[in-house]
Short mmCIF file of C-alpha atoms and ligand atoms in Angstrom, two decimals:
data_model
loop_
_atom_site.label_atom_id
_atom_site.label_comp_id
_atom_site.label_asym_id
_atom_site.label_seq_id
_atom_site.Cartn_x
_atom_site.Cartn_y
_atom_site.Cartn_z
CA UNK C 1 31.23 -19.90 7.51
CA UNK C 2 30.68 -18.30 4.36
CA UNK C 3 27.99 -19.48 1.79
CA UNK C 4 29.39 -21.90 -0.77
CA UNK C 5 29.75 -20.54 -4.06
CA UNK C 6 27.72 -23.16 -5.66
CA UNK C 7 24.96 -22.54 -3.54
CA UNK C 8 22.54 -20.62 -6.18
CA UNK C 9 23.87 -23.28 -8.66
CA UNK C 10 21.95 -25.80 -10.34
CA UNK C 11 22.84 -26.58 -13.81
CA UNK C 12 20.09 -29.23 -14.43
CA UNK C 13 17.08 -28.27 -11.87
CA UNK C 14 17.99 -30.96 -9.51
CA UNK C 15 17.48 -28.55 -6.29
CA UNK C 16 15.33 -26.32 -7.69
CA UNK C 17 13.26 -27.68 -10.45
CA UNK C 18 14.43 -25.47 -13.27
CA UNK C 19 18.47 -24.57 -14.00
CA UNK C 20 19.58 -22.04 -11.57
CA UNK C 21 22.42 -19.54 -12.01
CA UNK C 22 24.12 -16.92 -9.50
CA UNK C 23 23.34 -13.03 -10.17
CA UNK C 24 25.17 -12.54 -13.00
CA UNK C 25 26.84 -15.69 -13.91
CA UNK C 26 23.82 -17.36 -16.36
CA UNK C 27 25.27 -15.93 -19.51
CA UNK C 28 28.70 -17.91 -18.98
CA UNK C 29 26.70 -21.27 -18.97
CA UNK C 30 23.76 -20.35 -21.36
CA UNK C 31 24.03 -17.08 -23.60
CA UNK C 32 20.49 -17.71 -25.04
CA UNK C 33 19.01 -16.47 -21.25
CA UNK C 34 18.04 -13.10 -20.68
CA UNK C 35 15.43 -11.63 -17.75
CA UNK C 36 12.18 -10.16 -19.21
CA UNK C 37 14.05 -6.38 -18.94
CA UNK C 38 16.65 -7.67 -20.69
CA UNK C 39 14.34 -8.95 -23.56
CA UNK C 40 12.18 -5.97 -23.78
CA UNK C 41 15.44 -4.04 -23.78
CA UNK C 42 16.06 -5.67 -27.41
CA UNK C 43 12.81 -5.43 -28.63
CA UNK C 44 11.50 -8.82 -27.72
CA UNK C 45 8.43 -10.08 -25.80
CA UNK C 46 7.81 -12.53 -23.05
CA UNK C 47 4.50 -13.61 -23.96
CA UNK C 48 4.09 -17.21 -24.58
CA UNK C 49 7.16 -18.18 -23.51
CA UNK C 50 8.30 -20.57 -20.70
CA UNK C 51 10.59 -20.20 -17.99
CA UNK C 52 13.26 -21.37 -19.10
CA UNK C 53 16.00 -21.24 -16.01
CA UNK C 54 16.34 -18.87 -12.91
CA UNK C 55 18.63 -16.46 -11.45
CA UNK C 56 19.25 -16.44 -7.78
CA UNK C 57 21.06 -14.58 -5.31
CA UNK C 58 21.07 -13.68 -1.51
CA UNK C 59 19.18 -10.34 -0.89
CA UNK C 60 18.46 -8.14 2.45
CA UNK C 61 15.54 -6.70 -0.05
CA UNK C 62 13.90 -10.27 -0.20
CA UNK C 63 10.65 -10.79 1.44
CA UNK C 64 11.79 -14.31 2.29
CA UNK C 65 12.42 -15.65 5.20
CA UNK C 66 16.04 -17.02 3.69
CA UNK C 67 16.93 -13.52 2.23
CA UNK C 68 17.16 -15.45 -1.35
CA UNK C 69 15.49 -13.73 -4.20
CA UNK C 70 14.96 -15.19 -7.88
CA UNK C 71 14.69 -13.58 -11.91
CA UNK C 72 13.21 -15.61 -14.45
CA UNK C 73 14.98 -16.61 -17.52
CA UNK C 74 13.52 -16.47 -21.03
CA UNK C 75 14.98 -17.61 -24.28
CA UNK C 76 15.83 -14.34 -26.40
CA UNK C 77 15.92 -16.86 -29.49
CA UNK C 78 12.23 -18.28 -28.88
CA UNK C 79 11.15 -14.39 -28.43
CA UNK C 80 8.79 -12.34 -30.58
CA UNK C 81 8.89 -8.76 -31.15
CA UNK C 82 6.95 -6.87 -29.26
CA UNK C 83 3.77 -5.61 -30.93
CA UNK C 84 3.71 -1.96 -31.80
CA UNK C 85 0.20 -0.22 -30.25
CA UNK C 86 -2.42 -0.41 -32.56
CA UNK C 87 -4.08 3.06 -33.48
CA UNK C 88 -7.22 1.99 -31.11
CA UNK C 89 -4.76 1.35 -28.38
CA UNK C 90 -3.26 4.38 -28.76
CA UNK C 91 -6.04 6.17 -29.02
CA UNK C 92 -7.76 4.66 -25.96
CA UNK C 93 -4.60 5.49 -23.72
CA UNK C 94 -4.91 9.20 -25.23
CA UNK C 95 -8.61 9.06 -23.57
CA UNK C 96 -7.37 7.68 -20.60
CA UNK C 97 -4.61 10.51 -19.81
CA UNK C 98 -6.92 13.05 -20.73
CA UNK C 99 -9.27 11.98 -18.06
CA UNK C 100 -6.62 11.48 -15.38
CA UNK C 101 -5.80 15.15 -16.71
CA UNK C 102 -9.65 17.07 -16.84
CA UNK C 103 -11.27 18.31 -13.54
CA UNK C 104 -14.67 15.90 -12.95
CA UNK C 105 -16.10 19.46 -11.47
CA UNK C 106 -15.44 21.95 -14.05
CA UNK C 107 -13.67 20.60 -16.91
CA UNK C 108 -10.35 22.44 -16.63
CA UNK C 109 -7.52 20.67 -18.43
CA UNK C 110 -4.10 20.60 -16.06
CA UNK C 111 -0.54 19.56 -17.16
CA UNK C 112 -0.09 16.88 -14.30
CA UNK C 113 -2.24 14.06 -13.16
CA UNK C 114 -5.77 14.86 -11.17
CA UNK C 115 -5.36 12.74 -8.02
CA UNK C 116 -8.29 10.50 -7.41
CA UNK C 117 -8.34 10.96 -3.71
CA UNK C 118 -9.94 14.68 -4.33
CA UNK C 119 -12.65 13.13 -6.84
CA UNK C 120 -10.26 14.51 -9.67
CA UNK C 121 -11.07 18.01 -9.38
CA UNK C 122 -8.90 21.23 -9.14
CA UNK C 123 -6.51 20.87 -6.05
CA UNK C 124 -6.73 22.99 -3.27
CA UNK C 125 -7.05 24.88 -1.50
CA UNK C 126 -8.17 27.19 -4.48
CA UNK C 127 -10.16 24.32 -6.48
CA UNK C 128 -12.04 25.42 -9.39
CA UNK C 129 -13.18 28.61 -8.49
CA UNK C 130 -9.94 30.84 -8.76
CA UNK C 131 -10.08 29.78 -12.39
CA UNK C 132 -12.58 32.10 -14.00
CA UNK C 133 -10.59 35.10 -14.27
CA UNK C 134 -7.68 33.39 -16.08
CA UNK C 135 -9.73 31.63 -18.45
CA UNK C 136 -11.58 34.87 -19.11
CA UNK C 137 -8.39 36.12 -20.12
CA UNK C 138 -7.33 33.59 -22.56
CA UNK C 139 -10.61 34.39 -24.35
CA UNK C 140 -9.72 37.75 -24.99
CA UNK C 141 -6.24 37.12 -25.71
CA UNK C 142 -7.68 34.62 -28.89
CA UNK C 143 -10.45 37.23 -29.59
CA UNK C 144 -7.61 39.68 -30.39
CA UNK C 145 -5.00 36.94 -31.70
CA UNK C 146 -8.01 36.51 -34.70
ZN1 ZN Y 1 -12.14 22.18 -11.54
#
């Protein structure tokens, strides 16, 4: 027997405690509901706000035991923007990356991210050492540049 259709529905939290909608269906009985990817998508944050309903809907990716898995539901109207980084923000994460991007042995700067597993060092198998000659070479190519 199939799964009644009403089963993820709840308009008034009787079953579940907070208004419950099938996947998809919470806009046709509350447009001010949107997921926190859908707010972020216009701009707004979720901080400070409640829950304000749920989506559910049957999933083989749930963890559950009953296969059911659940979004929450925030109030785009009760939203704030979302705060733009402040210059010390920004200029912490700039540190950060930098780091994840400099070899702990020798310094070298690389395009992608140092794992840590390695210590954050060259990778190998050539590590730091097959560096010198290159690096030599960029000095002479400035030397000449100026
Ligand atoms: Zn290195």
């Amino acid at each position: 027997m199939p799964p009644a259709p009403t089963r993820f529905l709840d308009l008034d939290g009787s079953r579940f405690g907070i208004p419950t909608y099938p996947w998809g269906w919470s806009k046709h009985f509350d447009p001010d509901l949107g997921t926190k990817a859908q707010l972020r998508a216009q701009g707004l944050s979720i901080a400070g706000l409640e829950v304000a309903a749920q989506l559910m809907w049957a999933s083989t990716r749930s963890p559950r035991r009953d296969r059911v898995r659940t979004a929450n539901l925030y109030r785009p109207s009760l939203a704030r923007p979302v705060r733009p980084m402040t210059p010390a923000q920004e200029r912490a994460l700039s540190r950060a990356h930098l780091a994840r991007h400099t070899c702990s042995e020798c310094g070298r700067v690389w395009d992608v991210y140092l794992p840590t597993s390695n210590g954050r060092q060259c990778p190998p198998p050539a590590g730091c050492r097959s560096f010198e000659a290159p690096e030599r070479e960029f000095g002479r190519s400035v030397a000449v540049a100026a």
